[in-house]
Amino acid sequence: MNRLGLSAAFAALLVGQNPVHPVDPAQPTAISRLVLAAATDPRNRPLVDVGPDDFVVSEAGAAREVLSVRIADYPIIVAVDTREAARADLPLMLKAARRFVERLGADRPVIAATLGRSARAIATFEDPRATVLERLAAIEADAPAATGAEPTRVLAGLAAAAAVLRDTESLFSAVVMLSSAPGEDPAAGADDPVAVIVRSGVTVHAIVNQSGGSAGVGDLRRLVQQSRGELTPIYSAASFQAALDRLADRLSSELLIEYISPAGAKATDVKVGIRIPGARVRGLGVAPR
């Protein structure tokens, strides 16, 4: 079993009634919560053919009823480093990003964004997949910066991508970052991008080519850990595809476990377990956060 810290509940689902003391129908007696999790069999292979009866959930030692289990389908942005310093890596990053988007399937909401001088999403989640792939292929590296110009900060680009995901109001979302070593970012301030990303609740997965150095990777690692994501260091641009393939396998097998909790119950000391012998389950987050 794994321990999760949960935030307040969302979405009242059930209303109780009492024939002697009627309950105000506006006041729910039970609420629904979601746990994002990954389950594996004894050979460490993803388990996706599972149902509510296969899982147990408890809060502060009290068992909760599991309502449903389904494959997670939250929105994802693939954020590609387009800085001049990443120019040599860009063709292989774009090739790997295209394969990643295709592997996640046509029904998964996935778009791309740039992390360069004018960081931006290159499509919307309403655009057809063909449009997303076409615009992804057309991404170009930034032109050389003028002498003395302020360096481009990839964390600022990540904050812009997180803002796009926040606007979707999805309970879960993720940014998948492809970058050369990110370089140093300015000290924290009112517009500290790390604070912006953490407050957004977006999970950040970063794949970083450190063959040219590791400047700024420490800050990025701390951000990834705070967002409950993963940082994967590589040392050749050719490794972007293998790293993204592994991440696609993981994201495609994540599960959303919905369970019922009494209204007003504290969502603390939450544990999730699995009944299948030899299998394991790992909690990855909760909603709302």
PDB file of C-alpha atoms in Angstrom:
ATOM      1  CA  MET A   1       0.000   0.000   0.000  1.00  0.00           C
ATOM      2  CA  ASN A   2       1.063   3.551  -0.652  1.00  0.00           C
ATOM      3  CA  ARG A   3       0.462   6.633   1.357  1.00  0.00           C
ATOM      4  CA  LEU A   4      -0.946   9.764  -0.210  1.00  0.00           C
ATOM      5  CA  GLY A   5      -1.708  13.207   1.158  1.00  0.00           C
ATOM      6  CA  LEU A   6      -5.057  14.388  -0.169  1.00  0.00           C
ATOM      7  CA  SER A   7      -6.593  17.823  -0.450  1.00  0.00           C
ATOM      8  CA  ALA A   8     -10.219  18.789  -0.008  1.00  0.00           C
ATOM      9  CA  ALA A   9     -12.973  16.788  -1.712  1.00  0.00           C
ATOM     10  CA  PHE A  10     -14.802  17.694  -4.867  1.00  0.00           C
ATOM     11  CA  ALA A  11     -18.102  16.961  -6.635  1.00  0.00           C
ATOM     12  CA  ALA A  12     -20.852  15.914  -4.229  1.00  0.00           C
ATOM     13  CA  LEU A  13     -22.468  12.803  -5.644  1.00  0.00           C
ATOM     14  CA  LEU A  14     -24.927  11.313  -3.175  1.00  0.00           C
ATOM     15  CA  VAL A  15     -27.705  12.873  -1.061  1.00  0.00           C
ATOM     16  CA  GLY A  16     -29.052  10.933   1.932  1.00  0.00           C
ATOM     17  CA  GLN A  17     -32.620  10.972   3.211  1.00  0.00           C
ATOM     18  CA  ASN A  18     -34.114  10.288   6.632  1.00  0.00           C
ATOM     19  CA  PRO A  19     -37.879   9.819   7.041  1.00  0.00           C
ATOM     20  CA  VAL A  20     -37.902  11.293  10.573  1.00  0.00           C
ATOM     21  CA  HIS A  21     -35.347  14.076  10.186  1.00  0.00           C
ATOM     22  CA  PRO A  22     -35.278  15.087   6.517  1.00  0.00           C
ATOM     23  CA  VAL A  23     -31.854  15.985   5.182  1.00  0.00           C
ATOM     24  CA  ASP A  24     -31.429  19.177   3.239  1.00  0.00           C
ATOM     25  CA  PRO A  25     -30.983  17.933  -0.365  1.00  0.00           C
ATOM     26  CA  ALA A  26     -28.462  20.694  -0.919  1.00  0.00           C
ATOM     27  CA  GLN A  27     -26.175  19.064   1.668  1.00  0.00           C
ATOM     28  CA  PRO A  28     -24.357  15.951   0.378  1.00  0.00           C
ATOM     29  CA  THR A  29     -23.846  12.970   2.658  1.00  0.00           C
ATOM     30  CA  ALA A  30     -21.041  11.525   0.540  1.00  0.00           C
ATOM     31  CA  ILE A  31     -18.441  12.833  -1.854  1.00  0.00           C
ATOM     32  CA  SER A  32     -16.273  11.380  -4.598  1.00  0.00           C
ATOM     33  CA  ARG A  33     -12.479  11.512  -4.717  1.00  0.00           C
ATOM     34  CA  LEU A  34     -10.007  10.375  -7.368  1.00  0.00           C
ATOM     35  CA  VAL A  35      -6.603   8.754  -6.943  1.00  0.00           C
ATOM     36  CA  LEU A  36      -4.159   8.582  -9.852  1.00  0.00           C
ATOM     37  CA  ALA A  37      -2.205   5.330  -9.629  1.00  0.00           C
ATOM     38  CA  ALA A  38      -0.083   2.819 -11.522  1.00  0.00           C
ATOM     39  CA  ALA A  39      -0.463  -0.923 -10.980  1.00  0.00           C
ATOM     40  CA  THR A  40       2.002  -3.618 -12.038  1.00  0.00           C
ATOM     41  CA  ASP A  41       1.892  -7.423 -12.056  1.00  0.00           C
ATOM     42  CA  PRO A  42       4.520  -9.660 -10.382  1.00  0.00           C
ATOM     43  CA  ARG A  43       6.743  -9.251 -13.470  1.00  0.00           C
ATOM     44  CA  ASN A  44       6.518  -5.450 -13.185  1.00  0.00           C
ATOM     45  CA  ARG A  45       4.328  -5.176 -16.277  1.00  0.00           C
ATOM     46  CA  PRO A  46       1.505  -2.586 -16.255  1.00  0.00           C
ATOM     47  CA  LEU A  47      -1.899  -3.830 -15.140  1.00  0.00           C
ATOM     48  CA  VAL A  48      -4.788  -2.156 -16.951  1.00  0.00           C
ATOM     49  CA  ASP A  49      -7.394  -4.941 -17.130  1.00  0.00           C
ATOM     50  CA  VAL A  50      -8.586  -4.272 -13.590  1.00  0.00           C
ATOM     51  CA  GLY A  51     -11.771  -3.105 -11.900  1.00  0.00           C
ATOM     52  CA  PRO A  52     -13.135  -1.675  -8.637  1.00  0.00           C
ATOM     53  CA  ASP A  53     -13.044  -5.042  -6.867  1.00  0.00           C
ATOM     54  CA  ASP A  54      -9.282  -5.256  -7.414  1.00  0.00           C
ATOM     55  CA  PHE A  55      -8.436  -2.215  -5.273  1.00  0.00           C
ATOM     56  CA  VAL A  56      -8.816  -1.126  -1.658  1.00  0.00           C
ATOM     57  CA  VAL A  57      -8.704   2.473  -0.465  1.00  0.00           C
ATOM     58  CA  SER A  58      -8.670   3.773   3.099  1.00  0.00           C
ATOM     59  CA  GLU A  59      -8.600   7.181   4.770  1.00  0.00           C
ATOM     60  CA  ALA A  60      -7.132   7.422   8.266  1.00  0.00           C
ATOM     61  CA  GLY A  61      -7.599   3.656   8.580  1.00  0.00           C
ATOM     62  CA  ALA A  62     -11.271   3.707   7.512  1.00  0.00           C
ATOM     63  CA  ALA A  63     -12.125   1.632   4.433  1.00  0.00           C
ATOM     64  CA  ARG A  64     -13.768   3.443   1.539  1.00  0.00           C
ATOM     65  CA  GLU A  65     -15.937   2.060  -1.252  1.00  0.00           C
ATOM     66  CA  VAL A  66     -14.210   2.012  -4.648  1.00  0.00           C
ATOM     67  CA  LEU A  67     -16.666   3.085  -7.341  1.00  0.00           C
ATOM     68  CA  SER A  68     -14.759   2.801 -10.599  1.00  0.00           C
ATOM     69  CA  VAL A  69     -11.372   2.335 -12.225  1.00  0.00           C
ATOM     70  CA  ARG A  70     -10.466   3.656 -15.647  1.00  0.00           C
ATOM     71  CA  ILE A  71      -7.460   4.504 -17.775  1.00  0.00           C
ATOM     72  CA  ALA A  72      -6.314   8.074 -17.139  1.00  0.00           C
ATOM     73  CA  ASP A  73      -6.836  10.451 -20.049  1.00  0.00           C
ATOM     74  CA  TYR A  74      -5.836  13.862 -18.697  1.00  0.00           C
ATOM     75  CA  PRO A  75      -4.338  16.523 -21.056  1.00  0.00           C
ATOM     76  CA  ILE A  76      -0.620  16.664 -21.809  1.00  0.00           C
ATOM     77  CA  ILE A  77       1.620  19.319 -23.367  1.00  0.00           C
ATOM     78  CA  VAL A  78       4.911  18.274 -24.979  1.00  0.00           C
ATOM     79  CA  ALA A  79       7.187  21.285 -24.466  1.00  0.00           C
ATOM     80  CA  VAL A  80      10.189  21.384 -26.828  1.00  0.00           C
ATOM     81  CA  ASP A  81      13.345  23.422 -26.181  1.00  0.00           C
ATOM     82  CA  THR A  82      13.794  25.773 -29.151  1.00  0.00           C
ATOM     83  CA  ARG A  83      16.591  27.936 -27.793  1.00  0.00           C
ATOM     84  CA  GLU A  84      19.612  28.568 -29.975  1.00  0.00           C
ATOM     85  CA  ALA A  85      21.662  26.407 -27.599  1.00  0.00           C
ATOM     86  CA  ALA A  86      19.384  23.447 -28.365  1.00  0.00           C
ATOM     87  CA  ARG A  87      19.494  23.832 -32.167  1.00  0.00           C
ATOM     88  CA  ALA A  88      21.616  20.709 -32.740  1.00  0.00           C
ATOM     89  CA  ASP A  89      19.227  18.538 -30.706  1.00  0.00           C
ATOM     90  CA  LEU A  90      16.005  19.941 -32.150  1.00  0.00           C
ATOM     91  CA  PRO A  91      15.502  17.570 -35.136  1.00  0.00           C
ATOM     92  CA  LEU A  92      15.748  14.488 -32.926  1.00  0.00           C
ATOM     93  CA  MET A  93      13.583  16.084 -30.225  1.00  0.00           C
ATOM     94  CA  LEU A  94      10.869  16.774 -32.799  1.00  0.00           C
ATOM     95  CA  LYS A  95      11.076  13.263 -34.219  1.00  0.00           C
ATOM     96  CA  ALA A  96      10.776  11.762 -30.739  1.00  0.00           C
ATOM     97  CA  ALA A  97       7.935  14.137 -29.824  1.00  0.00           C
ATOM     98  CA  ARG A  98       5.929  13.112 -32.888  1.00  0.00           C
ATOM     99  CA  ARG A  99       6.304   9.423 -32.051  1.00  0.00           C
ATOM    100  CA  PHE A 100       5.295  10.146 -28.447  1.00  0.00           C
ATOM    101  CA  VAL A 101       2.111  11.964 -29.496  1.00  0.00           C
ATOM    102  CA  GLU A 102       1.185   9.159 -31.887  1.00  0.00           C
ATOM    103  CA  ARG A 103       1.806   6.463 -29.284  1.00  0.00           C
ATOM    104  CA  LEU A 104      -0.562   8.101 -26.794  1.00  0.00           C
ATOM    105  CA  GLY A 105      -3.417   7.605 -29.251  1.00  0.00           C
ATOM    106  CA  ALA A 106      -5.828   9.840 -31.107  1.00  0.00           C
ATOM    107  CA  ASP A 107      -8.236  10.149 -28.175  1.00  0.00           C
ATOM    108  CA  ARG A 108      -5.706  11.505 -25.683  1.00  0.00           C
ATOM    109  CA  PRO A 109      -5.699  15.337 -25.514  1.00  0.00           C
ATOM    110  CA  VAL A 110      -2.083  16.182 -26.410  1.00  0.00           C
ATOM    111  CA  ILE A 111      -0.595  19.339 -27.896  1.00  0.00           C
ATOM    112  CA  ALA A 112       2.900  20.803 -28.183  1.00  0.00           C
ATOM    113  CA  ALA A 113       4.545  24.008 -27.042  1.00  0.00           C
ATOM    114  CA  THR A 114       7.885  25.744 -27.429  1.00  0.00           C
ATOM    115  CA  LEU A 115      10.300  26.689 -24.650  1.00  0.00           C
ATOM    116  CA  GLY A 116      12.270  29.269 -26.582  1.00  0.00           C
ATOM    117  CA  ARG A 117      12.338  33.028 -26.732  1.00  0.00           C
ATOM    118  CA  SER A 118       8.601  33.332 -27.376  1.00  0.00           C
ATOM    119  CA  ALA A 119       7.355  30.288 -25.457  1.00  0.00           C
ATOM    120  CA  ARG A 120       3.834  29.359 -26.513  1.00  0.00           C
ATOM    121  CA  ALA A 121       1.441  26.518 -27.228  1.00  0.00           C
ATOM    122  CA  ILE A 122       1.402  25.812 -30.972  1.00  0.00           C
ATOM    123  CA  ALA A 123      -2.154  24.421 -31.003  1.00  0.00           C
ATOM    124  CA  THR A 124      -5.247  24.104 -28.835  1.00  0.00           C
ATOM    125  CA  PHE A 125      -6.791  20.969 -27.411  1.00  0.00           C
ATOM    126  CA  GLU A 126      -9.686  21.444 -29.836  1.00  0.00           C
ATOM    127  CA  ASP A 127      -7.420  21.209 -32.896  1.00  0.00           C
ATOM    128  CA  PRO A 128      -7.355  17.939 -34.875  1.00  0.00           C
ATOM    129  CA  ARG A 129      -4.379  15.653 -34.226  1.00  0.00           C
ATOM    130  CA  ALA A 130      -3.188  16.198 -37.819  1.00  0.00           C
ATOM    131  CA  THR A 131      -2.946  19.940 -37.129  1.00  0.00           C
ATOM    132  CA  VAL A 132      -0.934  19.360 -33.956  1.00  0.00           C
ATOM    133  CA  LEU A 133       1.520  17.077 -35.775  1.00  0.00           C
ATOM    134  CA  GLU A 134       1.836  19.483 -38.706  1.00  0.00           C
ATOM    135  CA  ARG A 135       2.670  22.405 -36.448  1.00  0.00           C
ATOM    136  CA  LEU A 136       5.020  20.269 -34.368  1.00  0.00           C
ATOM    137  CA  ALA A 137       7.005  19.393 -37.505  1.00  0.00           C
ATOM    138  CA  ALA A 138       7.239  23.086 -38.415  1.00  0.00           C
ATOM    139  CA  ILE A 139       8.880  24.169 -35.135  1.00  0.00           C
ATOM    140  CA  GLU A 140      12.208  25.933 -35.675  1.00  0.00           C
ATOM    141  CA  ALA A 141      15.026  26.960 -33.365  1.00  0.00           C
ATOM    142  CA  ASP A 142      15.296  30.563 -32.236  1.00  0.00           C
ATOM    143  CA  ALA A 143      17.545  32.887 -34.198  1.00  0.00           C
ATOM    144  CA  PRO A 144      20.812  33.833 -32.452  1.00  0.00           C
ATOM    145  CA  ALA A 145      20.225  36.376 -29.724  1.00  0.00           C
ATOM    146  CA  ALA A 146      21.676  39.859 -29.967  1.00  0.00           C
ATOM    147  CA  THR A 147      24.865  40.494 -28.063  1.00  0.00           C
ATOM    148  CA  GLY A 148      24.127  41.220 -24.420  1.00  0.00           C
ATOM    149  CA  ALA A 149      20.511  40.046 -24.649  1.00  0.00           C
ATOM    150  CA  GLU A 150      18.945  38.385 -21.618  1.00  0.00           C
ATOM    151  CA  PRO A 151      19.189  34.583 -21.924  1.00  0.00           C
ATOM    152  CA  THR A 152      15.995  32.629 -22.540  1.00  0.00           C
ATOM    153  CA  ARG A 153      14.757  30.723 -19.485  1.00  0.00           C
ATOM    154  CA  VAL A 154      13.103  27.357 -20.046  1.00  0.00           C
ATOM    155  CA  LEU A 155      11.392  27.436 -16.645  1.00  0.00           C
ATOM    156  CA  ALA A 156       9.503  30.522 -17.790  1.00  0.00           C
ATOM    157  CA  GLY A 157       8.353  28.507 -20.789  1.00  0.00           C
ATOM    158  CA  LEU A 158       7.227  25.684 -18.526  1.00  0.00           C
ATOM    159  CA  ALA A 159       5.200  28.185 -16.497  1.00  0.00           C
ATOM    160  CA  ALA A 160       3.478  29.336 -19.708  1.00  0.00           C
ATOM    161  CA  ALA A 161       2.610  25.720 -20.591  1.00  0.00           C
ATOM    162  CA  ALA A 162       1.307  25.136 -17.058  1.00  0.00           C
ATOM    163  CA  ALA A 163      -0.970  28.162 -17.432  1.00  0.00           C
ATOM    164  CA  VAL A 164      -2.486  26.657 -20.598  1.00  0.00           C
ATOM    165  CA  LEU A 165      -3.189  23.406 -18.746  1.00  0.00           C
ATOM    166  CA  ARG A 166      -4.603  25.234 -15.739  1.00  0.00           C
ATOM    167  CA  ASP A 167      -7.141  26.888 -18.018  1.00  0.00           C
ATOM    168  CA  THR A 168      -8.472  23.463 -19.058  1.00  0.00           C
ATOM    169  CA  GLU A 169      -9.632  22.974 -15.432  1.00  0.00           C
ATOM    170  CA  SER A 170      -8.641  19.327 -15.685  1.00  0.00           C
ATOM    171  CA  LEU A 171      -8.193  17.551 -12.356  1.00  0.00           C
ATOM    172  CA  PHE A 172      -4.869  16.149 -13.611  1.00  0.00           C
ATOM    173  CA  SER A 173      -2.490  17.373 -16.322  1.00  0.00           C
ATOM    174  CA  ALA A 174       1.175  17.115 -17.279  1.00  0.00           C
ATOM    175  CA  VAL A 175       3.954  18.863 -19.161  1.00  0.00           C
ATOM    176  CA  VAL A 176       6.554  16.648 -20.842  1.00  0.00           C
ATOM    177  CA  MET A 177       9.707  18.718 -21.329  1.00  0.00           C
ATOM    178  CA  LEU A 178      12.409  17.932 -23.899  1.00  0.00           C
ATOM    179  CA  SER A 179      15.527  20.029 -23.453  1.00  0.00           C
ATOM    180  CA  SER A 180      19.242  20.424 -23.567  1.00  0.00           C
ATOM    181  CA  ALA A 181      20.724  21.449 -20.191  1.00  0.00           C
ATOM    182  CA  PRO A 182      18.331  24.239 -19.151  1.00  0.00           C
ATOM    183  CA  GLY A 183      20.825  26.830 -17.901  1.00  0.00           C
ATOM    184  CA  GLU A 184      20.472  29.045 -14.868  1.00  0.00           C
ATOM    185  CA  ASP A 185      17.243  30.792 -13.990  1.00  0.00           C
ATOM    186  CA  PRO A 186      16.902  34.060 -12.054  1.00  0.00           C
ATOM    187  CA  ALA A 187      16.370  34.124  -8.323  1.00  0.00           C
ATOM    188  CA  ALA A 188      12.862  33.611  -7.012  1.00  0.00           C
ATOM    189  CA  GLY A 189      10.602  36.631  -7.035  1.00  0.00           C
ATOM    190  CA  ALA A 190       7.004  37.662  -7.488  1.00  0.00           C
ATOM    191  CA  ASP A 191       6.919  35.942 -10.889  1.00  0.00           C
ATOM    192  CA  ASP A 192       9.087  32.988  -9.901  1.00  0.00           C
ATOM    193  CA  PRO A 193       8.238  30.361 -12.554  1.00  0.00           C
ATOM    194  CA  VAL A 194       8.793  27.488 -10.121  1.00  0.00           C
ATOM    195  CA  ALA A 195       6.148  28.899  -7.779  1.00  0.00           C
ATOM    196  CA  VAL A 196       3.763  29.432 -10.706  1.00  0.00           C
ATOM    197  CA  ILE A 197       4.160  25.817 -11.864  1.00  0.00           C
ATOM    198  CA  VAL A 198       3.806  24.299  -8.387  1.00  0.00           C
ATOM    199  CA  ARG A 199       0.669  26.345  -7.669  1.00  0.00           C
ATOM    200  CA  SER A 200      -0.871  25.177 -10.944  1.00  0.00           C
ATOM    201  CA  GLY A 201      -0.810  21.539  -9.789  1.00  0.00           C
ATOM    202  CA  VAL A 202       0.615  20.392 -13.143  1.00  0.00           C
ATOM    203  CA  THR A 203       2.946  17.379 -13.121  1.00  0.00           C
ATOM    204  CA  VAL A 204       6.259  17.965 -14.921  1.00  0.00           C
ATOM    205  CA  HIS A 205       8.230  15.181 -16.573  1.00  0.00           C
ATOM    206  CA  ALA A 206      11.590  16.373 -17.924  1.00  0.00           C
ATOM    207  CA  ILE A 207      13.974  14.626 -20.313  1.00  0.00           C
ATOM    208  CA  VAL A 208      17.227  16.575 -20.440  1.00  0.00           C
ATOM    209  CA  ASN A 209      20.318  16.050 -22.579  1.00  0.00           C
ATOM    210  CA  GLN A 210      23.198  16.779 -20.218  1.00  0.00           C
ATOM    211  CA  SER A 211      25.985  16.010 -22.678  1.00  0.00           C
ATOM    212  CA  GLY A 212      26.842  19.714 -22.797  1.00  0.00           C
ATOM    213  CA  GLY A 213      26.712  20.261 -19.044  1.00  0.00           C
ATOM    214  CA  SER A 214      24.272  20.242 -16.158  1.00  0.00           C
ATOM    215  CA  ALA A 215      23.822  23.943 -15.403  1.00  0.00           C
ATOM    216  CA  GLY A 216      20.351  24.563 -14.003  1.00  0.00           C
ATOM    217  CA  VAL A 217      19.468  20.874 -13.743  1.00  0.00           C
ATOM    218  CA  GLY A 218      19.408  21.061  -9.939  1.00  0.00           C
ATOM    219  CA  ASP A 219      16.628  23.665  -9.981  1.00  0.00           C
ATOM    220  CA  LEU A 220      14.734  21.662 -12.560  1.00  0.00           C
ATOM    221  CA  ARG A 221      15.062  18.469 -10.519  1.00  0.00           C
ATOM    222  CA  ARG A 222      13.600  20.168  -7.448  1.00  0.00           C
ATOM    223  CA  LEU A 223      10.694  21.461  -9.519  1.00  0.00           C
ATOM    224  CA  VAL A 224      10.011  18.010 -10.984  1.00  0.00           C
ATOM    225  CA  GLN A 225      10.052  16.432  -7.532  1.00  0.00           C
ATOM    226  CA  GLN A 226       7.635  19.034  -6.158  1.00  0.00           C
ATOM    227  CA  SER A 227       5.243  18.337  -9.049  1.00  0.00           C
ATOM    228  CA  ARG A 228       5.443  14.543  -8.482  1.00  0.00           C
ATOM    229  CA  GLY A 229       7.015  14.019 -11.894  1.00  0.00           C
ATOM    230  CA  GLU A 230      10.260  12.451 -13.095  1.00  0.00           C
ATOM    231  CA  LEU A 231      13.513  13.847 -14.466  1.00  0.00           C
ATOM    232  CA  THR A 232      15.333  11.605 -16.947  1.00  0.00           C
ATOM    233  CA  PRO A 233      18.915  12.609 -17.785  1.00  0.00           C
ATOM    234  CA  ILE A 234      20.280  11.491 -21.157  1.00  0.00           C
ATOM    235  CA  TYR A 235      23.670  12.067 -22.754  1.00  0.00           C
ATOM    236  CA  SER A 236      22.861  11.881 -26.459  1.00  0.00           C
ATOM    237  CA  ALA A 237      20.079  13.455 -28.506  1.00  0.00           C
ATOM    238  CA  ALA A 238      19.403  10.016 -29.984  1.00  0.00           C
ATOM    239  CA  SER A 239      18.178   8.924 -26.535  1.00  0.00           C
ATOM    240  CA  PHE A 240      15.175  11.279 -26.514  1.00  0.00           C
ATOM    241  CA  GLN A 241      13.087   8.690 -28.330  1.00  0.00           C
ATOM    242  CA  ALA A 242      13.884   5.805 -25.980  1.00  0.00           C
ATOM    243  CA  ALA A 243      13.168   7.980 -22.937  1.00  0.00           C
ATOM    244  CA  LEU A 244       9.871   9.164 -24.404  1.00  0.00           C
ATOM    245  CA  ASP A 245       8.880   5.604 -25.319  1.00  0.00           C
ATOM    246  CA  ARG A 246       9.267   4.566 -21.691  1.00  0.00           C
ATOM    247  CA  LEU A 247       7.265   7.578 -20.519  1.00  0.00           C
ATOM    248  CA  ALA A 248       4.511   6.863 -23.068  1.00  0.00           C
ATOM    249  CA  ASP A 249       4.222   3.311 -21.722  1.00  0.00           C
ATOM    250  CA  ARG A 250       3.827   4.663 -18.202  1.00  0.00           C
ATOM    251  CA  LEU A 251       1.306   7.381 -19.023  1.00  0.00           C
ATOM    252  CA  SER A 252      -0.769   4.992 -21.146  1.00  0.00           C
ATOM    253  CA  SER A 253      -1.180   2.623 -18.200  1.00  0.00           C
ATOM    254  CA  GLU A 254      -2.011   5.087 -15.425  1.00  0.00           C
ATOM    255  CA  LEU A 255      -5.351   4.543 -13.700  1.00  0.00           C
ATOM    256  CA  LEU A 256      -7.943   6.800 -12.119  1.00  0.00           C
ATOM    257  CA  ILE A 257      -9.496   5.154  -9.054  1.00  0.00           C
ATOM    258  CA  GLU A 258     -12.719   6.804  -7.880  1.00  0.00           C
ATOM    259  CA  TYR A 259     -13.963   6.165  -4.352  1.00  0.00           C
ATOM    260  CA  ILE A 260     -16.644   7.421  -1.966  1.00  0.00           C
ATOM    261  CA  SER A 261     -15.949   9.235   1.296  1.00  0.00           C
ATOM    262  CA  PRO A 262     -18.434  10.578   3.879  1.00  0.00           C
ATOM    263  CA  ALA A 263     -19.078  14.292   3.523  1.00  0.00           C
ATOM    264  CA  GLY A 264     -16.864  16.225   5.882  1.00  0.00           C
ATOM    265  CA  ALA A 265     -14.358  13.387   6.302  1.00  0.00           C
ATOM    266  CA  LYS A 266     -10.728  14.451   6.357  1.00  0.00           C
ATOM    267  CA  ALA A 267      -8.776  13.212   3.355  1.00  0.00           C
ATOM    268  CA  THR A 268      -5.698  12.296   5.377  1.00  0.00           C
ATOM    269  CA  ASP A 269      -3.479   9.211   5.615  1.00  0.00           C
ATOM    270  CA  VAL A 270      -4.997   7.825   2.419  1.00  0.00           C
ATOM    271  CA  LYS A 271      -3.728   4.436   1.315  1.00  0.00           C
ATOM    272  CA  VAL A 272      -4.403   2.484  -1.845  1.00  0.00           C
ATOM    273  CA  GLY A 273      -3.742  -1.231  -2.245  1.00  0.00           C
ATOM    274  CA  ILE A 274      -4.426  -4.026  -4.698  1.00  0.00           C
ATOM    275  CA  ARG A 275      -5.912  -7.473  -4.067  1.00  0.00           C
ATOM    276  CA  ILE A 276      -4.202  -9.300  -6.952  1.00  0.00           C
ATOM    277  CA  PRO A 277      -1.510 -11.609  -5.505  1.00  0.00           C
ATOM    278  CA  GLY A 278       2.007 -10.397  -6.255  1.00  0.00           C
ATOM    279  CA  ALA A 279       0.798  -7.168  -7.858  1.00  0.00           C
ATOM    280  CA  ARG A 280       1.798  -3.691  -6.693  1.00  0.00           C
ATOM    281  CA  VAL A 281       0.110  -0.300  -6.873  1.00  0.00           C
ATOM    282  CA  ARG A 282       1.753   3.105  -6.582  1.00  0.00           C
ATOM    283  CA  GLY A 283      -0.171   6.289  -5.847  1.00  0.00           C
ATOM    284  CA  LEU A 284       0.767   9.206  -8.142  1.00  0.00           C
ATOM    285  CA  GLY A 285      -1.538  11.965  -6.990  1.00  0.00           C
ATOM    286  CA  VAL A 286      -5.054  12.935  -6.053  1.00  0.00           C
ATOM    287  CA  ALA A 287      -7.739  15.352  -7.217  1.00  0.00           C
ATOM    288  CA  PRO A 288      -8.496  17.968  -6.364  1.00  0.00           C
ATOM    289  CA  ARG A 289      -5.106  18.965  -5.011  1.00  0.00           C
TER     290      ARG A 289
END
